[in-house]
Short mmCIF file of C-alpha atoms and ligand atoms in Angstrom, two decimals:
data_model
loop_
_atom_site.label_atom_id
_atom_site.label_comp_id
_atom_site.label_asym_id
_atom_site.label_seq_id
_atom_site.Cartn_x
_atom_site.Cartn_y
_atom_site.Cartn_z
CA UNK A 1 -0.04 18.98 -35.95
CA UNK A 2 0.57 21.57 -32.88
CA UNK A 3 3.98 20.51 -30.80
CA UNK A 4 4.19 19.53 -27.16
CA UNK A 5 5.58 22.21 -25.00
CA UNK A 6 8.88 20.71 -23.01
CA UNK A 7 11.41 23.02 -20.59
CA UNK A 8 14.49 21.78 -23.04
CA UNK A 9 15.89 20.56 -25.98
CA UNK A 10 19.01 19.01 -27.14
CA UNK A 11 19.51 18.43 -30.82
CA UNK A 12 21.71 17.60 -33.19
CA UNK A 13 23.84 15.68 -31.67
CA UNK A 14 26.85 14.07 -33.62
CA UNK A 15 26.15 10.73 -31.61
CA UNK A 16 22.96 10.02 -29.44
CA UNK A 17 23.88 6.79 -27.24
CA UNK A 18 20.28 6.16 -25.29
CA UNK A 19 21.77 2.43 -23.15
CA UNK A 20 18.55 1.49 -23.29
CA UNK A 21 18.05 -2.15 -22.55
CA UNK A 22 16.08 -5.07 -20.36
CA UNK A 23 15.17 -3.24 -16.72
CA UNK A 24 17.23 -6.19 -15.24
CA UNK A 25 20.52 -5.30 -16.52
CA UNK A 26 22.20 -6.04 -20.19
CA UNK A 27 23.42 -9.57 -20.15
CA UNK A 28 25.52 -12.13 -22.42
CA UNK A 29 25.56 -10.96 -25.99
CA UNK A 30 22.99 -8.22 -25.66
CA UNK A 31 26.08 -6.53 -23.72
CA UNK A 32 27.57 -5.58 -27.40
CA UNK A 33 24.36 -3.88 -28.66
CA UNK A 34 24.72 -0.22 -28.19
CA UNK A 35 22.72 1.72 -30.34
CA UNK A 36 23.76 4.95 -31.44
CA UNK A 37 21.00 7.69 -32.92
CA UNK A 38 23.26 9.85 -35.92
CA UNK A 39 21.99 13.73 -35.17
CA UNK A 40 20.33 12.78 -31.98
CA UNK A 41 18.20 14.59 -29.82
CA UNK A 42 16.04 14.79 -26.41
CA UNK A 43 13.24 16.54 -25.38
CA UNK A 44 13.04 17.11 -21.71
CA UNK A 45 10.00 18.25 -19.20
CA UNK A 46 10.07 18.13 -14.88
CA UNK A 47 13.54 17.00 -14.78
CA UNK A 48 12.44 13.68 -16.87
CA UNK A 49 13.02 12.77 -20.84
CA UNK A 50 9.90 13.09 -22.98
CA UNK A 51 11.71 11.85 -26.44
CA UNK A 52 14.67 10.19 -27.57
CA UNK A 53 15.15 9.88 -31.46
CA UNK A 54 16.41 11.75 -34.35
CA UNK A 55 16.53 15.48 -34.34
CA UNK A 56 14.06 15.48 -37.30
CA UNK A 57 11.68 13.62 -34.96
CA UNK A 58 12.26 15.20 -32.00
CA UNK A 59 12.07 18.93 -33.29
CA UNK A 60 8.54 18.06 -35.13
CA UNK A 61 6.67 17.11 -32.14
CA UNK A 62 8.24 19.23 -29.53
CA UNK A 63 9.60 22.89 -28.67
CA UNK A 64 10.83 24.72 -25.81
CA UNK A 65 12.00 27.90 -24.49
CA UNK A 66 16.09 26.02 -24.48
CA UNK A 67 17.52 24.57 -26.80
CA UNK A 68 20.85 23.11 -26.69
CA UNK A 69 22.36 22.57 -30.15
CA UNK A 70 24.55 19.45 -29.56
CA UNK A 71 26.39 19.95 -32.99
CA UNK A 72 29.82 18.14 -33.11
CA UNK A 73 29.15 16.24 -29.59
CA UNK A 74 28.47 12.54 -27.84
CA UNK A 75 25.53 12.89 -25.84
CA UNK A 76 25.03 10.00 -23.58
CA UNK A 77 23.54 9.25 -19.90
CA UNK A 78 24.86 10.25 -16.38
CA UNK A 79 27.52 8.10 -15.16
CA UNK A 80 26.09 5.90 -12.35
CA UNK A 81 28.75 5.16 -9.92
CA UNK A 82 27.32 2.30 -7.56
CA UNK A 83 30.58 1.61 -5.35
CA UNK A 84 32.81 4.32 -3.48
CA UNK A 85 33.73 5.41 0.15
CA UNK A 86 32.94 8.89 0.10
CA UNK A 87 33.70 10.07 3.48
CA UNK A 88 37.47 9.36 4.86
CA UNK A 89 40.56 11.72 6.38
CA UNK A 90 43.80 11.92 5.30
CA UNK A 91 45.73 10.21 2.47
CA UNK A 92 47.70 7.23 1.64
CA UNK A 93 50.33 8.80 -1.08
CA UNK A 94 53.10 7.77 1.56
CA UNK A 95 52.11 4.11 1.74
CA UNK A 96 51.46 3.77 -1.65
CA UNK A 97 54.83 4.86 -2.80
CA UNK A 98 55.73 1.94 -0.35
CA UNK A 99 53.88 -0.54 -1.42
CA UNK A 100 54.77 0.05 -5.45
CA UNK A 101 58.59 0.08 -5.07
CA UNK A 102 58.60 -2.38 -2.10
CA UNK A 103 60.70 -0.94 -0.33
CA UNK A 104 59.00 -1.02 2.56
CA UNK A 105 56.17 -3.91 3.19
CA UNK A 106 53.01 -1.84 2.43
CA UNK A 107 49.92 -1.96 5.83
CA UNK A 108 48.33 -4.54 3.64
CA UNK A 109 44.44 -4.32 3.41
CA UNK A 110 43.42 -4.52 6.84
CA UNK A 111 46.55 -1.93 7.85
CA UNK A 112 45.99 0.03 5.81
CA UNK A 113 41.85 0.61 6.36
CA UNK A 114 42.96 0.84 9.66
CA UNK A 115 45.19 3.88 9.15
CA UNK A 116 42.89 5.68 7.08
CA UNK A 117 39.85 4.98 10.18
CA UNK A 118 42.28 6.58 12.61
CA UNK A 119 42.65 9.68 10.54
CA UNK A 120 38.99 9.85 9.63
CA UNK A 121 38.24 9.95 13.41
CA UNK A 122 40.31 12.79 14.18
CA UNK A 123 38.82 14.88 11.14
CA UNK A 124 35.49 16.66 12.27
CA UNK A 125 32.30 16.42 11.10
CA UNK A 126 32.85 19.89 8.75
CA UNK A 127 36.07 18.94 7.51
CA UNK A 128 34.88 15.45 6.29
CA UNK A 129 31.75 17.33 4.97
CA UNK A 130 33.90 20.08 3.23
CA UNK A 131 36.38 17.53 1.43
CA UNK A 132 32.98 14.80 0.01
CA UNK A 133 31.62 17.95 -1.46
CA UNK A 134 34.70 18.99 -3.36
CA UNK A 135 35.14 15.03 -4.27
CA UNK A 136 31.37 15.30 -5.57
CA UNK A 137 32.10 18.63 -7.14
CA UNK A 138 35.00 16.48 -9.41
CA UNK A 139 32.74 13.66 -10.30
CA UNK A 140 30.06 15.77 -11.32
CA UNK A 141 32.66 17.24 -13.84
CA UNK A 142 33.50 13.77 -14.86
CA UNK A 143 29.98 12.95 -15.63
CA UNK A 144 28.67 10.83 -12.58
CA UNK A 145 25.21 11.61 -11.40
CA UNK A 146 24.73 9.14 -9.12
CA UNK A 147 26.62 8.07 -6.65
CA UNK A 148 26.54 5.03 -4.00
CA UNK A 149 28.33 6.55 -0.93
CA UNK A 150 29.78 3.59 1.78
CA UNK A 151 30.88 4.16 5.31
CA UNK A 152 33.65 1.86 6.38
CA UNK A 153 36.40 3.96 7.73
CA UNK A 154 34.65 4.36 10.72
CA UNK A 155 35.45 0.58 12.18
CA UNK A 156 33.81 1.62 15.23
CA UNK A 157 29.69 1.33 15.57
CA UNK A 158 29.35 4.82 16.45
CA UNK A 159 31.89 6.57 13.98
CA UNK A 160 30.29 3.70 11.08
CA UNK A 161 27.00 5.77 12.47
CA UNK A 162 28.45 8.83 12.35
CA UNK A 163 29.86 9.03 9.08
CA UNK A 164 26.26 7.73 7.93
CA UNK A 165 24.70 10.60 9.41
CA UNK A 166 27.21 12.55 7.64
CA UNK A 167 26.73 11.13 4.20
CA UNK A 168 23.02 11.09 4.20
CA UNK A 169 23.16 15.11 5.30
CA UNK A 170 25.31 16.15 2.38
CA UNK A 171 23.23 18.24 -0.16
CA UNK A 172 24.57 17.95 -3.21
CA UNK A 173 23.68 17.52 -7.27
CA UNK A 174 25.07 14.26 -7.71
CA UNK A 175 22.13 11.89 -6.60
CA UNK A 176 23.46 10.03 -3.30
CA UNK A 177 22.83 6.49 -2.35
CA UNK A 178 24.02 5.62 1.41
CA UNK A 179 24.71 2.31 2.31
CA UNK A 180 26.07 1.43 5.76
CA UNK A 181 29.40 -1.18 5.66
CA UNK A 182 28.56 -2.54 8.40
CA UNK A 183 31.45 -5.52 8.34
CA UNK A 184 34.82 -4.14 6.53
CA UNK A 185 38.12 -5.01 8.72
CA UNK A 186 37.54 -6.17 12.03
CA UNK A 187 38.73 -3.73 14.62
CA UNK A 188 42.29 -3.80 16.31
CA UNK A 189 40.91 -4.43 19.62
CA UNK A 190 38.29 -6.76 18.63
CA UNK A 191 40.98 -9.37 17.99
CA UNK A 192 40.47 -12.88 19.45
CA UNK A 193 36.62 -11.78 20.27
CA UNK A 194 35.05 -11.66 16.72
CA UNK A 195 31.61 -12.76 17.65
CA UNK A 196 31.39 -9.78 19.62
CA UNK A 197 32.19 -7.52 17.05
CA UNK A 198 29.76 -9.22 14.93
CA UNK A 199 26.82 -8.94 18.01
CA UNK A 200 27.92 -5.29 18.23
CA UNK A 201 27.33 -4.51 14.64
CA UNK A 202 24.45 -6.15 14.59
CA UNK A 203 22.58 -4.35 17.43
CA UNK A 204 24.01 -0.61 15.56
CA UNK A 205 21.65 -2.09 12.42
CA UNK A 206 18.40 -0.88 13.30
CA UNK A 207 19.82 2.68 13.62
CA UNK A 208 21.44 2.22 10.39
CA UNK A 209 18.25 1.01 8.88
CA UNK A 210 16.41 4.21 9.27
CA UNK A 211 19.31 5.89 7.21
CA UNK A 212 20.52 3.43 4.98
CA UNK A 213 19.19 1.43 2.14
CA UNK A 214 22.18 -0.95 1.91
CA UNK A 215 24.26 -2.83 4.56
CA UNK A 216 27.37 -3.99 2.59
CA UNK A 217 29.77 -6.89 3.93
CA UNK A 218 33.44 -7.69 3.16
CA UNK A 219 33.38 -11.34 2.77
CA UNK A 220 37.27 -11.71 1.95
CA UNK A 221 40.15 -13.82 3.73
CA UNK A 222 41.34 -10.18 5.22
CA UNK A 223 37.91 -9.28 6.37
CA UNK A 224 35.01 -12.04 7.72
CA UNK A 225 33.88 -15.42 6.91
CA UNK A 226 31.12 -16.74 4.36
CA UNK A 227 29.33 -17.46 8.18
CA UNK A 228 29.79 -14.03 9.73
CA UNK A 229 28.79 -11.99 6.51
CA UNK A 230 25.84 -14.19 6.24
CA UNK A 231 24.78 -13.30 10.17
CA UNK A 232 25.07 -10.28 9.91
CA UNK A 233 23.40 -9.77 6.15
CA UNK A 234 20.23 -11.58 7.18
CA UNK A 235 19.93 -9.40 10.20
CA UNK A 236 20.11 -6.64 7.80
CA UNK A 237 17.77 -7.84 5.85
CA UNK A 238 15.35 -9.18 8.37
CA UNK A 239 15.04 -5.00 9.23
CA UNK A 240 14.35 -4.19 5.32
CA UNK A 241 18.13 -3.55 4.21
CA UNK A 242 19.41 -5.07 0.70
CA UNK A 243 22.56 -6.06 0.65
CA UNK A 244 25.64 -5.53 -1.17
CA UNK A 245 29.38 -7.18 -0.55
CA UNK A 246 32.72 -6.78 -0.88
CA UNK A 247 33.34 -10.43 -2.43
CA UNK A 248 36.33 -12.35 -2.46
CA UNK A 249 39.17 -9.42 -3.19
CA UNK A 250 42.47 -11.03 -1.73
CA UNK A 251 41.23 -14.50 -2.31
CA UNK A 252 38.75 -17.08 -2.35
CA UNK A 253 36.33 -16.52 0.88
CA UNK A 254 32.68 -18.17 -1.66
CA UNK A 255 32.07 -14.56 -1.63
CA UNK A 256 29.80 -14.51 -4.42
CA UNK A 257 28.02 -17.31 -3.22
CA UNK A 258 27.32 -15.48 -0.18
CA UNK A 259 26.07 -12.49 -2.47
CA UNK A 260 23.42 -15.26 -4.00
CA UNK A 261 22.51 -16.80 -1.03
CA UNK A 262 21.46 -13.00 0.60
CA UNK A 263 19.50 -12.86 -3.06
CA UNK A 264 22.15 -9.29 -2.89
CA UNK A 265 21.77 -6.01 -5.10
CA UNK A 266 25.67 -6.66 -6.13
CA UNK A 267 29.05 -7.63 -5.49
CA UNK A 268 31.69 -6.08 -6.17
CA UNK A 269 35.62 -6.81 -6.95
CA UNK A 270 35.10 -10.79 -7.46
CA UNK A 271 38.66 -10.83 -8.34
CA UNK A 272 39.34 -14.63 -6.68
CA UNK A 273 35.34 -15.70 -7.32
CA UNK A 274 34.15 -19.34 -7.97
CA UNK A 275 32.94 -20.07 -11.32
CA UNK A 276 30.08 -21.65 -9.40
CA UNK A 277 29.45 -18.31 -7.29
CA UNK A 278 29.24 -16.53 -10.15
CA UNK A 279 26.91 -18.52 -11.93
CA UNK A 280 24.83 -18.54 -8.49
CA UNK A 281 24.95 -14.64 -8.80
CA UNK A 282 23.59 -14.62 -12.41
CA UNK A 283 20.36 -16.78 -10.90
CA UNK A 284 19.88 -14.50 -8.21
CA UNK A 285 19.73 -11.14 -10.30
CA UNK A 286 22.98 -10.20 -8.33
CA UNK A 287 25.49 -7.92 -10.27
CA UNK A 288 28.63 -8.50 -10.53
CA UNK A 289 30.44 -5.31 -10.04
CA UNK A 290 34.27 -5.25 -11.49
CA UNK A 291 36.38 -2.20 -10.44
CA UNK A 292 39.28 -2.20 -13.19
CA UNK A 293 40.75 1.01 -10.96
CA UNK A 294 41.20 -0.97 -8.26
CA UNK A 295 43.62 -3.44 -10.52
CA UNK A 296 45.41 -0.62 -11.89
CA UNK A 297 46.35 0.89 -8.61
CA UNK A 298 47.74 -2.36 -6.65
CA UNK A 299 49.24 -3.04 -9.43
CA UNK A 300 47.35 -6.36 -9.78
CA UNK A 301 48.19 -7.01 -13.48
CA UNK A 302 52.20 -6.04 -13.22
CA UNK A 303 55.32 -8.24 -11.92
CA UNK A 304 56.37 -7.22 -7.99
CA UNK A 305 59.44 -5.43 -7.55
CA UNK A 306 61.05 -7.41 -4.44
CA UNK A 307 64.37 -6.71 -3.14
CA UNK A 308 65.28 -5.19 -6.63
CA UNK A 309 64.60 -8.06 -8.82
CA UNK A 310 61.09 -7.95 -10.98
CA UNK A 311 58.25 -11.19 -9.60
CA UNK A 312 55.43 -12.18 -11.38
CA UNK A 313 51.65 -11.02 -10.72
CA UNK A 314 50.12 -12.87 -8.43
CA UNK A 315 46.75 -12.27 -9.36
CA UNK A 316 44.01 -13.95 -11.47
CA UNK A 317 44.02 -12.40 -14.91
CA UNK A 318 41.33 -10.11 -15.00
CA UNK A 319 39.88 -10.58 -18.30
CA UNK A 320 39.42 -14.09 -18.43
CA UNK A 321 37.42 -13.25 -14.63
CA UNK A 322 35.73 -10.70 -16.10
CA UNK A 323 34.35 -12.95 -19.25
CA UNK A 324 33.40 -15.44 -17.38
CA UNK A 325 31.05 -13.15 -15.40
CA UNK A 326 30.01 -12.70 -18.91
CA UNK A 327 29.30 -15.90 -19.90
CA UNK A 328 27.79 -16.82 -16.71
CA UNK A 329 25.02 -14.84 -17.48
CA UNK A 330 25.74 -12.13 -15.02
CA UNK A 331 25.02 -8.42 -15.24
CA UNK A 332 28.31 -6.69 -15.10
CA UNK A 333 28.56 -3.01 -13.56
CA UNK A 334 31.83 -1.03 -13.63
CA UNK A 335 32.63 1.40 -10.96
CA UNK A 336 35.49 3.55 -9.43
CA UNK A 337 35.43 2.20 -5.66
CA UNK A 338 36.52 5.54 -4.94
CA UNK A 339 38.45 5.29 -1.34
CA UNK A 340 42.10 6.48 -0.41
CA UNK A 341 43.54 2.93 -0.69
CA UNK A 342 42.92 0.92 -3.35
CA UNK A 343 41.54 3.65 -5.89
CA UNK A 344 41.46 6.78 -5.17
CA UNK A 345 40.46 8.41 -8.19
CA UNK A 346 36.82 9.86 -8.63
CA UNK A 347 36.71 9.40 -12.52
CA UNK A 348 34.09 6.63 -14.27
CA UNK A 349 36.10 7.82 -17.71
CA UNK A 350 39.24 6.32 -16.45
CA UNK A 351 37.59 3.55 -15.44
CA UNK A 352 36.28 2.97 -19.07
CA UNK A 353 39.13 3.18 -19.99
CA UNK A 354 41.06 0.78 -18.14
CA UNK A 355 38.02 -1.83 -18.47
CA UNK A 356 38.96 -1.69 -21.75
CA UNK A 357 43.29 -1.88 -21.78
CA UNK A 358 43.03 -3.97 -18.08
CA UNK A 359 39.52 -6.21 -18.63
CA UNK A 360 39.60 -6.30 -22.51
CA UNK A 361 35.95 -5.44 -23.10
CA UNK A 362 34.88 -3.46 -25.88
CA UNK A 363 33.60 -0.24 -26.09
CA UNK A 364 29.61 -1.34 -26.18
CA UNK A 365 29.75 -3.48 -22.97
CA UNK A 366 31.74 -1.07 -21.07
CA UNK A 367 29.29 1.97 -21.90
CA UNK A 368 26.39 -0.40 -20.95
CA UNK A 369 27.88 -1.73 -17.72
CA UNK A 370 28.58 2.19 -16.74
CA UNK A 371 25.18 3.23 -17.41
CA UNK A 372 22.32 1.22 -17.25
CA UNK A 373 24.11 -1.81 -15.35
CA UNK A 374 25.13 0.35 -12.85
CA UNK A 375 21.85 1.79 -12.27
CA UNK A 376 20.69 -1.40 -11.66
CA UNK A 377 23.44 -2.48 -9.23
CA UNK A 378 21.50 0.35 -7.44
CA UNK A 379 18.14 -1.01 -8.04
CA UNK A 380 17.73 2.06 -10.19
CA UNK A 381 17.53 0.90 -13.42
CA UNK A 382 12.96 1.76 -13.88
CA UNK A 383 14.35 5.39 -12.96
CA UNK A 384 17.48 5.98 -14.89
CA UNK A 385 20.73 4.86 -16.48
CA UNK A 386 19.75 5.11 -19.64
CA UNK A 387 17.90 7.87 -21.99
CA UNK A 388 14.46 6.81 -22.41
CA UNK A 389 10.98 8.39 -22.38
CA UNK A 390 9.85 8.88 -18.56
CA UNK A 391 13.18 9.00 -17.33
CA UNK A 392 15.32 10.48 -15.17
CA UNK A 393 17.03 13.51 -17.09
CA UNK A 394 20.56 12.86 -16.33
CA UNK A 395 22.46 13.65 -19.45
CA UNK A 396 25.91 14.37 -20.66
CA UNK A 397 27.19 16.83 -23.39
CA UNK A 398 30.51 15.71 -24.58
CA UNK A 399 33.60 17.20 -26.14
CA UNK A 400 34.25 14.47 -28.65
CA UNK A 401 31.85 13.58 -31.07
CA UNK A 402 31.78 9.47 -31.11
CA UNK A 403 31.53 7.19 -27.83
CA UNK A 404 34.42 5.24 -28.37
CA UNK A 405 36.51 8.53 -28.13
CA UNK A 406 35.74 8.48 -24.71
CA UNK A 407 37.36 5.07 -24.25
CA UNK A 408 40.28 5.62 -26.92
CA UNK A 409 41.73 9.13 -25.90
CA UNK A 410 42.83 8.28 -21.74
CA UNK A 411 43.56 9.93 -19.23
CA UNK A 412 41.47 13.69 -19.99
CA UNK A 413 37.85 14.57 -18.92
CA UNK A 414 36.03 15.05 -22.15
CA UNK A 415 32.75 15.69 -20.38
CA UNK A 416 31.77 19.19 -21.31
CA UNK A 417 28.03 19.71 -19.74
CA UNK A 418 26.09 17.96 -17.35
CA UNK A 419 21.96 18.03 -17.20
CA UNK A 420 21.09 16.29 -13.68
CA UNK A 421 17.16 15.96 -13.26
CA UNK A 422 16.43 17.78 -16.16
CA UNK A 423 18.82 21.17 -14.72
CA UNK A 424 22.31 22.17 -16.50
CA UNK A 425 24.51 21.70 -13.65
CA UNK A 426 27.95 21.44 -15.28
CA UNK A 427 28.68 23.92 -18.59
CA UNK A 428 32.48 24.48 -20.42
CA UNK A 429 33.45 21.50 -17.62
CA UNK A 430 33.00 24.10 -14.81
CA UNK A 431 29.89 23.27 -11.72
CA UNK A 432 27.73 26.10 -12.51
CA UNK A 433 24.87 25.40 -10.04
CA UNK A 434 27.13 26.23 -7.39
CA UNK A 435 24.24 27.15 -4.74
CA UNK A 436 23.04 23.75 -5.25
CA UNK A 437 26.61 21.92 -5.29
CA UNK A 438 28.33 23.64 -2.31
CA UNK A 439 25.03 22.87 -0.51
CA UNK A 440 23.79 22.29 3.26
CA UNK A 441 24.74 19.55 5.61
CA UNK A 442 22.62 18.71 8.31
CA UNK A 443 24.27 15.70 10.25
CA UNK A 444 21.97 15.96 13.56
O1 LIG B 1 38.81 -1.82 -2.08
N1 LIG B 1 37.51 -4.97 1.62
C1 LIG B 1 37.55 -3.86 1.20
N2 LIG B 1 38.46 -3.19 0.62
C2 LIG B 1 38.46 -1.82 0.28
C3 LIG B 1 39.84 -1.32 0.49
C4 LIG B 1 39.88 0.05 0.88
C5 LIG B 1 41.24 0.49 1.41
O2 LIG B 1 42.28 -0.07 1.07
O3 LIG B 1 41.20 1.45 2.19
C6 LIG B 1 38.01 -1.69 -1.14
O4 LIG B 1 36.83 -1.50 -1.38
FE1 LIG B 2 35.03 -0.78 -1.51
#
């Protein structure tokens, strides 16, 4: 029998972990199937994955002019990363070392956004530009192919338009999905007039519709009401949009029901959601999106240091919040929520690993809810997320030669090469496509 003619191979791989599962998402107790291929390999054509399946298989039907022997290594799919804030200026290091000892009360959320929206309007368009492709440079590195990009430190229509503009011009490896946050905090001098924030908004939609596939909402006691969110979300959708929303972070605001009642891609944090919202979002096909960084860094989980004596956490325990999302029959993504206040770290390994020491989930659902899950938080999942014939090609070569290495060992990147759309992008954990990384911005 003659062999089909592909652009790549990779073979022998030590472990092979496809994430294959229902187009949906992986729910309930399909969530701890992951199965792993012993001396896997791929064949790859156009950027898209021909074969999956043992390198005896794989190496009889097909050949081409690469091959990448995978001896010794975990090779798994792309990251999908469907919640971050790309584009900001500045840095919160000084506030945060406030807000962990206490010793000064922190901005809080609202303050806080509000800070970093004032120093994202005095950067200029290059500078913000310049710093998103370094940040997509790192995450490329750490494995993430795709990315969901959010505006929302622009808390002013035209700088939330701007900084769209700015996000869909960036050329860059990593797969970019823009979505416009079109309610986050309201602004300072919008105070005691929030329907006409909410009108404004709503009339900079159509603009953001031609750019944007998403309009996100933060339905939260600091942010908007179950009322306003659901305004401005139908006007979103009325002009094509999906939505996605920042649900119920500080406390209980029926956030999640909101994401049902919009029939929402996801929502995402969920930390003070209703059983009943949650159960609401498994009916619609809404994911629940849990961002275990987030916990870690405002110190969610940990007593409060106040006036020098320890406090208890005052937040729900995550785990039990995070099984019941389980058991409600949600689909569960994990994501960084990469911003400069409330996680500002780029890495989807880190987050794996503290879903499993912050969220207690086990190595098979937290692969699974950073792969294909994710992908379909992005209504992705048909295209990639998970290594299967007619695929995307979005693979990664690891260091380590078992997946639940990657979850075990914290706190270094173990990814060693990147494939995105078929092309090796990342080798010996260094960007090698650099023509195509450092890219062109166009932001007319
Ligand atoms: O975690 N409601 C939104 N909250 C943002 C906070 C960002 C920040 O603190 O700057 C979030 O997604
Ligand atoms: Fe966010």
């Amino acid at each position: 029998m003659s062999k089909g003619n592909a652009d790549l191979l990779i073979i022998h791989a030590s472990e092979l972990v496809p994430c294959a599962g229902a187009l949906t998402g992986i729910c309930g107790a399909e969530l701890e199937r992951l199965d792993v291929i012993q001396d896997g390999a791929l064949a790859i054509s156009d950027g898209r994955i021909l074969a999956v399946g043992p390198s005896e298989d794989v190496t009889r039907s097909w050949q081409a002019p690469r091959t990448i022997d995978a001896h010794g290594r975990l090779v798994s799919p792309g990251f999908v990363d469907p919640h971050s804030h790309l584009l900001f200026g500045g840095s919160r290091h000084v506030d945060y070392e406030s807000k962990i000892t206490q010793r000064q009360s922190g901005k809080g959320l609202a303050g806080g956004i509000g800070f970093t929206a004032r120093a994202t309007r005095e950067t200029s368009d290059t500078e913000l530009t310049r710093r998103a492709l370094a940040d997509l440079d790192a995450m490329l590195t750490h494995g993430t192919t795709t990315l969901e990009a959010k505006t929302g430190y622009g808390v002013s229509c035209r700088e939330e338009l701007r900084l769209l503009r700015l996000t869909a011009g960036l050329r860059h490896t990593v797969d970019i999905v823009p979505t416009f946050l079109a309610l986050h905090v309201l602004p300072e001098d919008y105070v005691g007039r929030r329907q006409t924030w909410i009108e404004e908004i709503t009339m900079a939609l159509p603009g953001a519709a031609r750019i944007a596939r998403y309009c996100d909402v933060s339905c939260d006691p600091a942010c908007f009401t179950f009322d306003e969110c659901l305004q401005v979300g139908e006007a979103a959708r009325a002009l094509g949009m999906s939505i996605r929303v920042h649900a119920d972070q500080t406390g209980d605001a029926n956030g999640a029901a909101l994401a049902a009642r919009l029939a929402a891609s996801a929502a995402d944090h969920l930390d003070y959601a209703r059983p009943s919202g949650l159960q609401a979002m498994a009916s619609s096909g809404t994911v629940a999106t849990l961002l275990p960084g987030v916990t870690l860094h405002l110190c969610e989980l940990t007593p409060g240091v106040r006036g020098g004596t320890l406090g208890a956490a005052e937040k729900p325990f995550m785990p039990m919040l995070a099984r019941s999302a389980i058991d409600a029959g949600a689909v569960v993504a994990l994501s960084t929520d990469y911003n400069p206040g409330s996680c500002p770290t780029v890495s989807m390994q880190m987050v794996m690993q503290l879903a499993a020491r912050l969220f207690r989930l086990s190595y098979a659902e937290i692969w699974n809810m950073c792969t294909l899950n994710a992908a379909r938080a992005l209504d992705l999942a048909e295209d990639r997320g998970s290594l299967e014939p007619g695929k995307r090609a979005d693979v990664l070569l690891w260091a380590v030669p078992e997946h639940g290495m990657v979850i075990n060992r914290f706190g270094s990147n173990f990814v060693d090469t990147v494939v995105a759309g078929g092309q090796v992008v990342v080798e010996a954990g260094r960007v090698v496509r650099g023509e195509t990384a450092k890219g062109v911005v166009q932001c007319s």
